[in-house]
Coordinates of C-alpha atoms and ligand atoms in Angstrom, one line a residue:
X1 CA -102.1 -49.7 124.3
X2 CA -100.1 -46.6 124.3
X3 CA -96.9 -46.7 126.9
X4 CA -94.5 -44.0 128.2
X5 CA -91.4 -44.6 129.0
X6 CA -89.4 -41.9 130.7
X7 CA -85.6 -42.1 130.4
X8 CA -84.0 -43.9 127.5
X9 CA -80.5 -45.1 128.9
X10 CA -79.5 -48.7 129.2
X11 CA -82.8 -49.5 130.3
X12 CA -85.6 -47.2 129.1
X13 CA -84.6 -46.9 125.3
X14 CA -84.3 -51.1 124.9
X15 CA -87.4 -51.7 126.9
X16 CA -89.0 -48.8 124.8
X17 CA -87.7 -50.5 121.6
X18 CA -88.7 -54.3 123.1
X19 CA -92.5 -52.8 123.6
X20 CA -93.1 -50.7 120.4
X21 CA -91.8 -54.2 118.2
X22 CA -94.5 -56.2 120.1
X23 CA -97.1 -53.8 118.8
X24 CA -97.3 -51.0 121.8
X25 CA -97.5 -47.5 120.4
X26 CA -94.7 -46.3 122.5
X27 CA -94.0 -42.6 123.4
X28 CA -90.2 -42.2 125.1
X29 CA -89.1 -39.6 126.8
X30 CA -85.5 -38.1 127.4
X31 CA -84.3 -34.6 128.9
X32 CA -81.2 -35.2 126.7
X33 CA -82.3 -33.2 123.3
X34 CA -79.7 -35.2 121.5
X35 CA -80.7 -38.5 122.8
X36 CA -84.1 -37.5 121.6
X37 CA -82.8 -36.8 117.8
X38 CA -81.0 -39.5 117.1
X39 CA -83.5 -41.8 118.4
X40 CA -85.5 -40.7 116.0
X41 CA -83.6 -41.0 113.6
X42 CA -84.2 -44.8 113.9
X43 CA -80.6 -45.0 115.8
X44 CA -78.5 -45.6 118.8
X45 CA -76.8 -43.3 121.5
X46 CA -75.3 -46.2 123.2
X47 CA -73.2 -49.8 123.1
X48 CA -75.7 -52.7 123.3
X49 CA -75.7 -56.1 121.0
X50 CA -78.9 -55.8 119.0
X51 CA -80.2 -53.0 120.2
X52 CA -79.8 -51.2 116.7
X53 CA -82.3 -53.4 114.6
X54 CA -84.5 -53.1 117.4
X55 CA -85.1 -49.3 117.5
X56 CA -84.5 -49.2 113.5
X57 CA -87.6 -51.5 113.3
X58 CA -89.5 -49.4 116.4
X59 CA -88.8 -45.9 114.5
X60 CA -89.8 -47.2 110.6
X61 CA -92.9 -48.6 112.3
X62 CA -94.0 -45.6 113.3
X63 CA -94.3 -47.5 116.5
X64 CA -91.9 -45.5 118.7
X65 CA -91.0 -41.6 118.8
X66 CA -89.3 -39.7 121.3
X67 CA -89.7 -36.9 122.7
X68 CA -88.1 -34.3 125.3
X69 CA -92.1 -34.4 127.1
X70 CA -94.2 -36.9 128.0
X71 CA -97.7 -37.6 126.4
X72 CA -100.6 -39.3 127.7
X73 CA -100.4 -43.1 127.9
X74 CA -102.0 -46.2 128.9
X75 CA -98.5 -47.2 131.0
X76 CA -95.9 -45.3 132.1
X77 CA -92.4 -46.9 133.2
X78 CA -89.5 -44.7 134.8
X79 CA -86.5 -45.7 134.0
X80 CA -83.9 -42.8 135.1
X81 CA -80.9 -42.9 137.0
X82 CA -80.7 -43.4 140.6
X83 CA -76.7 -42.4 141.7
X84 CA -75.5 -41.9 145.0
X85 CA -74.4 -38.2 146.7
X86 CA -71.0 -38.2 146.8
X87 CA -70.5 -36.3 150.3
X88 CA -66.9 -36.7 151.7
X89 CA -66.6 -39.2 154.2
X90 CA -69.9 -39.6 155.0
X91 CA -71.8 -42.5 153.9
X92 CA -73.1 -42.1 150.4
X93 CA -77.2 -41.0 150.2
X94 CA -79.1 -42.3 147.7
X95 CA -80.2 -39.4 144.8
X96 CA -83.4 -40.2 144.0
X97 CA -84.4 -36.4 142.4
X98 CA -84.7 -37.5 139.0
X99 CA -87.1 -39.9 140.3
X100 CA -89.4 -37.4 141.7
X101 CA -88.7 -34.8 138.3
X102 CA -89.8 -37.8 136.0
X103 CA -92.7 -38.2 138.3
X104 CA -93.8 -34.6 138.4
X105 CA -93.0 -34.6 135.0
X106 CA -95.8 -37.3 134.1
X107 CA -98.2 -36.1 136.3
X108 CA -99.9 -33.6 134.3
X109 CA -100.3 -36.5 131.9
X110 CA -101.7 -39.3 134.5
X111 CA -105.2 -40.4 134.6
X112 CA -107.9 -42.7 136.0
X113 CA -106.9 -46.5 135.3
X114 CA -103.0 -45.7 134.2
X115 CA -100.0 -48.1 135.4
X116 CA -97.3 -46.4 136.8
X117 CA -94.0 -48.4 137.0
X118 CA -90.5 -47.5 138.7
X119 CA -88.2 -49.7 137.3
X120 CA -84.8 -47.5 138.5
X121 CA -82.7 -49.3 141.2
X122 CA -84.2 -47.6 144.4
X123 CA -83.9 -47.2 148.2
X124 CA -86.7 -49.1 149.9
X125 CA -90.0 -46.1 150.2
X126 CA -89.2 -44.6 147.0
X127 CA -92.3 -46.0 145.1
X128 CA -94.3 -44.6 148.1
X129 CA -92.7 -41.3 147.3
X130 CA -93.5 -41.5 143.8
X131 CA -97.2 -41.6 144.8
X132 CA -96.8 -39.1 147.2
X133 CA -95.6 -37.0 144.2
X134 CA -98.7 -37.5 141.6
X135 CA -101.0 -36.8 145.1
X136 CA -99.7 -33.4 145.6
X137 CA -100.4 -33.0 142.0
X138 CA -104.0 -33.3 142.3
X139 CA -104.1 -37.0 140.8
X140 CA -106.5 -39.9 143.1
X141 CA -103.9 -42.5 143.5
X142 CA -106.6 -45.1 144.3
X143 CA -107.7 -45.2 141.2
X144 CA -103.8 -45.6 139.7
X145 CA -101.8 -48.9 139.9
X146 CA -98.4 -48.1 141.1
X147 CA -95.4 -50.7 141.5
X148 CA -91.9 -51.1 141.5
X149 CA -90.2 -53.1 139.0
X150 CA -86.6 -53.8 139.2
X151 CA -84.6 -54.6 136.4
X152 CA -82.1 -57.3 136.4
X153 CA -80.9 -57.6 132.9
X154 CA -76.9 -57.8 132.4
X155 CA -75.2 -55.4 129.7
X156 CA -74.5 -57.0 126.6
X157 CA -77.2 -58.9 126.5
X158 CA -80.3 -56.7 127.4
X159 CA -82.5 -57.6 124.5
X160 CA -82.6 -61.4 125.5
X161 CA -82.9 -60.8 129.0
X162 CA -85.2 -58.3 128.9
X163 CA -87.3 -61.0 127.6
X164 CA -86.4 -64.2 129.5
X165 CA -85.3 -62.7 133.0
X166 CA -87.8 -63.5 136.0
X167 CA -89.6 -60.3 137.2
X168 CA -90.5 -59.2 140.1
X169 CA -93.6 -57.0 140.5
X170 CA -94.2 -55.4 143.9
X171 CA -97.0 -52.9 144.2
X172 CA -98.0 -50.3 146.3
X173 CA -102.0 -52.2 146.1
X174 CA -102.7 -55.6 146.1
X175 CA -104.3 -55.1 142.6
X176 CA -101.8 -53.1 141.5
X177 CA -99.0 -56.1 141.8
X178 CA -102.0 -58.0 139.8
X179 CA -102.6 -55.3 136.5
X180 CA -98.6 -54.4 136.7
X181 CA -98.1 -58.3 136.5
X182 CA -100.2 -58.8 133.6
X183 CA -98.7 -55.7 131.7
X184 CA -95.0 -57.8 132.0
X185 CA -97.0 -61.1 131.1
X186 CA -97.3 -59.7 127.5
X187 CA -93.4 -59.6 126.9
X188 CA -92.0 -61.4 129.4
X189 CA -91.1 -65.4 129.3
X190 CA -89.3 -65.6 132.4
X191 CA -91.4 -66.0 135.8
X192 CA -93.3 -63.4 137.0
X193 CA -92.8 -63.2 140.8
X194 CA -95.7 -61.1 142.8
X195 CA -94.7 -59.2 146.1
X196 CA -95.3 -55.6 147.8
X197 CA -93.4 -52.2 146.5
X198 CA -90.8 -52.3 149.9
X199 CA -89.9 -55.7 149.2
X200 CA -89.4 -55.4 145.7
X201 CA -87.1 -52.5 146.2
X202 CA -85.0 -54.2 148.8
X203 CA -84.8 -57.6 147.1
X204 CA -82.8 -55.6 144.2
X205 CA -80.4 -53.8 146.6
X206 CA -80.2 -57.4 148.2
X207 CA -79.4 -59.0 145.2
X208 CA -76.3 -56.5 144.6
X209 CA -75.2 -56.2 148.2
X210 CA -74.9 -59.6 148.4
X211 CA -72.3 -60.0 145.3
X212 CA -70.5 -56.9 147.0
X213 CA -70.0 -59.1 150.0
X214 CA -69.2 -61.7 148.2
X215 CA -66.3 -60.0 146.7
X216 CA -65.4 -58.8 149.7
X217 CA -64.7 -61.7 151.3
X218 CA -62.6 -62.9 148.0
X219 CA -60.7 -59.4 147.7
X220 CA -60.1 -59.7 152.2
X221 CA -58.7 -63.4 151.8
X222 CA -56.2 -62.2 148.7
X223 CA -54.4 -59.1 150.9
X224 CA -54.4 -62.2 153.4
X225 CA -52.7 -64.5 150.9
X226 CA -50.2 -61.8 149.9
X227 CA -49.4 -61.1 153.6
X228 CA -48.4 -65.3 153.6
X229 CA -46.8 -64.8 150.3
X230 CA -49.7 -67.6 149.7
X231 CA -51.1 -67.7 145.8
X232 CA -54.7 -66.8 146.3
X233 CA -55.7 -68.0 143.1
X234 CA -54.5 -71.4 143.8
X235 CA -55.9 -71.2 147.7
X236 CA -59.2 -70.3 145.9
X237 CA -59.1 -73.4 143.7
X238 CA -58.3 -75.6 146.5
X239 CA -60.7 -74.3 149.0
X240 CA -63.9 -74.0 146.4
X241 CA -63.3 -78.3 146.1
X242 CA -65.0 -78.3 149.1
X243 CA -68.5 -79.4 148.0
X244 CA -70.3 -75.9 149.9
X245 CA -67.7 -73.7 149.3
X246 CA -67.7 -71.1 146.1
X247 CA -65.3 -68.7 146.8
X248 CA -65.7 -65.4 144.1
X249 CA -62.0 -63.8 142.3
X250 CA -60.6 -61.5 144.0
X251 CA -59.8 -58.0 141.8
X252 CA -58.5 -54.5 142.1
X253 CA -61.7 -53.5 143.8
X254 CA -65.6 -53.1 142.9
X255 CA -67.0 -51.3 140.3
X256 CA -70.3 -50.4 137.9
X257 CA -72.9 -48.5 138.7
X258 CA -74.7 -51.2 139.9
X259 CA -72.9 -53.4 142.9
X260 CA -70.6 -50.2 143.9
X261 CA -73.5 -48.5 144.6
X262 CA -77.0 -50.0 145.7
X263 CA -75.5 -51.5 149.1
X264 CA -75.0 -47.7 150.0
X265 CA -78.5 -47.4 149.9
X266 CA -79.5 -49.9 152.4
X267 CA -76.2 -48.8 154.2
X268 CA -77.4 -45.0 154.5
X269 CA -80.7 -45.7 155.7
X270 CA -79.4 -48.3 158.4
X271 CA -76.7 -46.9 159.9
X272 CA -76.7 -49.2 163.1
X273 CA -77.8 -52.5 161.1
X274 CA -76.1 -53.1 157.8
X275 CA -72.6 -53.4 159.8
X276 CA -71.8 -55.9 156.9
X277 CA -72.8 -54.8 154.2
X278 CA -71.3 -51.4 155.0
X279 CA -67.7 -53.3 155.4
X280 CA -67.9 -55.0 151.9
X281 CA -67.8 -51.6 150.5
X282 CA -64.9 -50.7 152.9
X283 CA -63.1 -53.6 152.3
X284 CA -63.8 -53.3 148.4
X285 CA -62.8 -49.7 148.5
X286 CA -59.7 -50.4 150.2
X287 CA -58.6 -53.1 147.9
X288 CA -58.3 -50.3 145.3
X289 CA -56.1 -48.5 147.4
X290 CA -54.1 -51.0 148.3
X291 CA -53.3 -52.4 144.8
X292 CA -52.2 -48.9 144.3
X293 CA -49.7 -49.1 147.0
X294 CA -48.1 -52.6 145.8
X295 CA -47.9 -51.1 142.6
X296 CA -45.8 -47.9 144.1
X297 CA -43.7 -49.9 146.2
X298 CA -42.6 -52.3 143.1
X299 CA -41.6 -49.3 141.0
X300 CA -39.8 -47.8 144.3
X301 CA -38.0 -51.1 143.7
X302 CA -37.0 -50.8 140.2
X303 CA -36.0 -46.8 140.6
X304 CA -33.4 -47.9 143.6
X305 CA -32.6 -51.2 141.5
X306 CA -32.4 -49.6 138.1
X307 CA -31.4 -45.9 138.5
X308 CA -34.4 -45.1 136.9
X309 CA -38.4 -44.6 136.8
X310 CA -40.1 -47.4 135.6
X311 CA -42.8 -47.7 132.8
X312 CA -45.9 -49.4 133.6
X313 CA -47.9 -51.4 131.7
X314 CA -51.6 -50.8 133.0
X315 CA -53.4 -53.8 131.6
X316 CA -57.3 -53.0 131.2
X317 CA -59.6 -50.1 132.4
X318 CA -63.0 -51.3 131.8
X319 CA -64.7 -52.6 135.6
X320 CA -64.7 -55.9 134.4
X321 CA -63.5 -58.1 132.2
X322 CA -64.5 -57.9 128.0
X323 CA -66.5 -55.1 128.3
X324 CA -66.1 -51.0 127.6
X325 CA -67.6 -50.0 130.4
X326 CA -65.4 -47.3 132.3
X327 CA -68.4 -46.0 134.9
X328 CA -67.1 -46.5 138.9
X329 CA -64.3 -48.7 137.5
X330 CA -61.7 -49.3 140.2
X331 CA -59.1 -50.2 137.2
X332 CA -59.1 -46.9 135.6
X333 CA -59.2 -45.1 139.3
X334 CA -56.0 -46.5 140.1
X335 CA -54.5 -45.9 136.0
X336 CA -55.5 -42.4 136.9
X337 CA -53.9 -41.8 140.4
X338 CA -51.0 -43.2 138.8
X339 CA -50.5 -41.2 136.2
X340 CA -51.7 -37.9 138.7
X341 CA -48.6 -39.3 140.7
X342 CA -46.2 -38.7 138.2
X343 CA -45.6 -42.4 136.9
X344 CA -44.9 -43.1 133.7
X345 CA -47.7 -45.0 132.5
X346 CA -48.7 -46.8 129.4
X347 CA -52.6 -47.8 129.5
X348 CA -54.3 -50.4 127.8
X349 CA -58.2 -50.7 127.4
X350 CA -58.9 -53.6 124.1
X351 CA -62.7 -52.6 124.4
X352 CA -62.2 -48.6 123.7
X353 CA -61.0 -47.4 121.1
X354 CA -60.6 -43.8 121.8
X355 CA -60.2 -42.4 125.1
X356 CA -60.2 -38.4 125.6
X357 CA -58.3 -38.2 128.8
X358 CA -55.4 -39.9 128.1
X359 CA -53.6 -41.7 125.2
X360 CA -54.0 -45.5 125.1
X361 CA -51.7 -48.2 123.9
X362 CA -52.0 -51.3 121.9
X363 CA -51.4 -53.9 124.3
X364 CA -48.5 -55.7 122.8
X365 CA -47.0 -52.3 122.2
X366 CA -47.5 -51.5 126.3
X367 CA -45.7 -55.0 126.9
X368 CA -42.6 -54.3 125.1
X369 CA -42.2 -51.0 126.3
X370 CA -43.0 -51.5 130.0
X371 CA -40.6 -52.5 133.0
X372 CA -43.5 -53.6 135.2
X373 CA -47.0 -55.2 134.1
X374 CA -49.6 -54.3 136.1
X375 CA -52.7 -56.5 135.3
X376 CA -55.9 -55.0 136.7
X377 CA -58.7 -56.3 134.8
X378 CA -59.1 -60.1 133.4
X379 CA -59.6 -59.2 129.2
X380 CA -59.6 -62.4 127.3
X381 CA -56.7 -60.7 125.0
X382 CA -54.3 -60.8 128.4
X383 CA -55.0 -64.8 128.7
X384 CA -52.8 -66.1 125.9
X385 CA -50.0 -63.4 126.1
X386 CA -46.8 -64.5 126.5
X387 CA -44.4 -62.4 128.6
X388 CA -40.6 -62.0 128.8
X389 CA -39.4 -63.2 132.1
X390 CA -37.5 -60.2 132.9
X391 CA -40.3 -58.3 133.4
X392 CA -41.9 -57.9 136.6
X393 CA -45.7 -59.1 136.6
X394 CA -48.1 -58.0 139.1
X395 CA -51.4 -59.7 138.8
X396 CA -54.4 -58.6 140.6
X397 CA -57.2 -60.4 138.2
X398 CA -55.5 -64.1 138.2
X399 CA -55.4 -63.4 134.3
X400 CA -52.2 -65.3 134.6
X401 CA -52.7 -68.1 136.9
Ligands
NAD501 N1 -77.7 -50.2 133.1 C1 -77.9 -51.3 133.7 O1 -77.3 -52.3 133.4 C2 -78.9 -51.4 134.8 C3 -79.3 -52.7 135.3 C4 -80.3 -52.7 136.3 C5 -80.8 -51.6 136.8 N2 -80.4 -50.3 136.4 C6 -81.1 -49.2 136.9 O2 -81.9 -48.6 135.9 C7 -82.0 -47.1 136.1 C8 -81.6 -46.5 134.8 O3 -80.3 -46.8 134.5 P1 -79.6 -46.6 133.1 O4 -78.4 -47.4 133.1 O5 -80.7 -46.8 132.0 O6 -79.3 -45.0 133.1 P2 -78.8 -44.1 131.9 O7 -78.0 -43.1 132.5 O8 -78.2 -45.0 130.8 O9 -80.1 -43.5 131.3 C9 -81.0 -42.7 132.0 C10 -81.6 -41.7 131.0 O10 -82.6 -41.0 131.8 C11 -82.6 -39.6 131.3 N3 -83.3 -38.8 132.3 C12 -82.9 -38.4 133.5 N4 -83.8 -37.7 134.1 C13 -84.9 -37.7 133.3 C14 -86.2 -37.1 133.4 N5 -86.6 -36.4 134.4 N6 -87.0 -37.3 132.3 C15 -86.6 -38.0 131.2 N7 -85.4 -38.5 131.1 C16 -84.6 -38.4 132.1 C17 -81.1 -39.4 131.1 O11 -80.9 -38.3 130.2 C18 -80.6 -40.7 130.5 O12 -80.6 -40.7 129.1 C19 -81.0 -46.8 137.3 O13 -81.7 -46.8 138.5 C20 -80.1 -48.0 137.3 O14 -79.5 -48.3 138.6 C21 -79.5 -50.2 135.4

């Protein structure tokens, strides 16, 4: 069987590399010329454990090529991004054009019998408009199997939970759900879970707007503590011994491209309803802010104290903790509003090792030079260091407690 997968990011080239080394003659496509070359060069354009030896194996095997065009295929899978509009103050839209390009894109190439699979993150009706999209291009969509399949899988570990994950299938048919199912049977170990295309596009948004809340409720409870001068971290402890209580860790806001941004598309298109879930993202967007505030009144501190601006220590820029991921990160928002502000600021990121917009410090270096320490995200490094008590701490990742 021959399958094309459109889009090889963080999902498409590791799904493409997964299928070709179980024996699918895999054709993957990117816009990206680059991302195209050095694919096929039997290597990697981005971070993920394992996923070298995987396309290494898929390109000597003759088993997977890219490609800036699609070819005809047994399957194709979508796998592009889905970001949000960024329109002021309005609530973000979902931007679901590259969507509909990859799907006019494949449609010249679509025929009788082919599965057609969205796995991008998507606002609930987007599978239907990916049909809508191969109709107006001539093609009999009752005689195509179309489904949305979301993908779950956790960075860092995407090759083993590509494989052992449950799935859920939803399809715009009845027997669509079924021939869709039994495609992920082949490489899947993890449960496959039927449904339609709507539900399986909102269980996904669900499943992230849910952790947004979540956090929300943890991030609400710690500007409470601080107005108490209570320790959250140690309210959180005590509280979560209740036997249905499970409390999440506060932070310096919400970040990814994942949680930060699905709940804005069930927000957008329920305006009236999703009062809720549209307060998590406030509250999560204002915790940001706010940490940037206690940070700016502490150094207003140490100037009238000291005669003299302080240097801060900004401790971690990924958007959580051990990882080099700087997309949507609240940590290196508030670095860079800092900095923008005139503050003399000395970042620290462990995971990156180069970073073109600013210079970045070893973090024992940033200790010893710095008047206040400002920890924003919960790196193991930061656990074990020990810290002079002279300096002033301010710890919004409970690193230290
Ligand atoms: N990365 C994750 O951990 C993760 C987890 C779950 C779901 N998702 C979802 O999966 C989808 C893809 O995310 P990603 O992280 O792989 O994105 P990505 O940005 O890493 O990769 C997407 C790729 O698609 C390419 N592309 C864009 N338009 C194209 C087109 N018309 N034809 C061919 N290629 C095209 C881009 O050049 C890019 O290389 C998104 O909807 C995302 O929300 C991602």
């Amino acid at each position: 069987m021959k399958v094309c997968v459109i889009g090889l990011g963080y999902i498409g080239l590791p799904t493409a590399a997964l299928l070709a080394n179980r024996g699918y003659d895999v054709h993957g496509v990117d816009i990206q010329k680059h991302v195209v070359d050095t694919i096929n060069k039997g290597k990697i354009h981005i971070v993920e454990p394992d996923l070298d030896t995987f396309v290494q194996a898929a390109v000597k095997s003759g088993k997977l090529k890219a490609d800036i065009k699609p070819a005809e295929a047994d399957v194709f899978i979508i796998a592009v991004p889905t970001p949000f509009h960024k329109s002021g103050y309005d609530i973000p839209t979902p931007n679901i054009d590259y969507v509909i390009s990859a799907t006019k894109s494949i449609a010249p190439y679509v025929k009788e019998g082919n599965l057609v699979i969205l796995e991008s993150t998507s606002p609930v009706g987007t599978t239907q408009k990916v049909e809508g999209v191969l109709k107006e291009s001539g093609i009999d969509t009752q005689k195509i199997y179309i489904a949305h399949c979301p993908e779950r899988v956790l960075p860092g570990k995407i090759m083993t939970e590509l494989v052992e994950n449950d799935r859920i299938v939803g399809g715009l048919t009845k027997e669509a759900t079924e021939k869709v199912s039994e495609f992920y049977k082949t490489f899947v170990n993890g449960e496959i879970l039927k449904t339609d295309a709507k539900t399986a596009e909102l269980c996904k948004l669900t499943e992230n707007s849910f952790r947004d809340v979540n956090i929300a409720f943890a991030n609400e409870l710690s500007i409470i503590c601080d107005k108490y001068g209570i320790d959250v971290w140690e309210l959180r402890e005590l509280a979560n011994h209740h036997p249905r209580v499970n409390i999440l860790y506060p932070g310096v806001g919400v970040g990814g491209h994942c949680i930060a941004v699905d709940p804005w598309f069930i927000v957008s298109d329920n305006k009236e309803e999703a009062k809720l879930i549209k307060s998590a993202r406030e509250v999560n967007n204002y915790k940001t802010e706010w940490v940037i505030e206690k940070i700016k009144n502490e150094a207003l501190k140490f100037e009238i104290e000291n005669k003299r601006k302080p240097k801060i220590a900004c401790m971690g820029l990924a958007f959580k903790p051990d990882i080099d991921d700087l997309r949507e990160s609240p940590a290196l928002y508030i670095t860079k509003r800092l900095i923008n502000e005139g503050m003399d600021v000395l970042a620290v990121e462990p995971n990156v090792e180069k970073f073109e917009e600013f210079k970045l410090y070893n973090y024992k270096e940033a200790i010893d030079k710095s008047d206040i320490i400002v920890f924003l995200v919960g790196h193991k490094e930061f656990k074990t260091l020990k810290i002079n008590d002279k300096k002033r701490v301010l710890d919004f990742c409970g690193v230290k407690s």
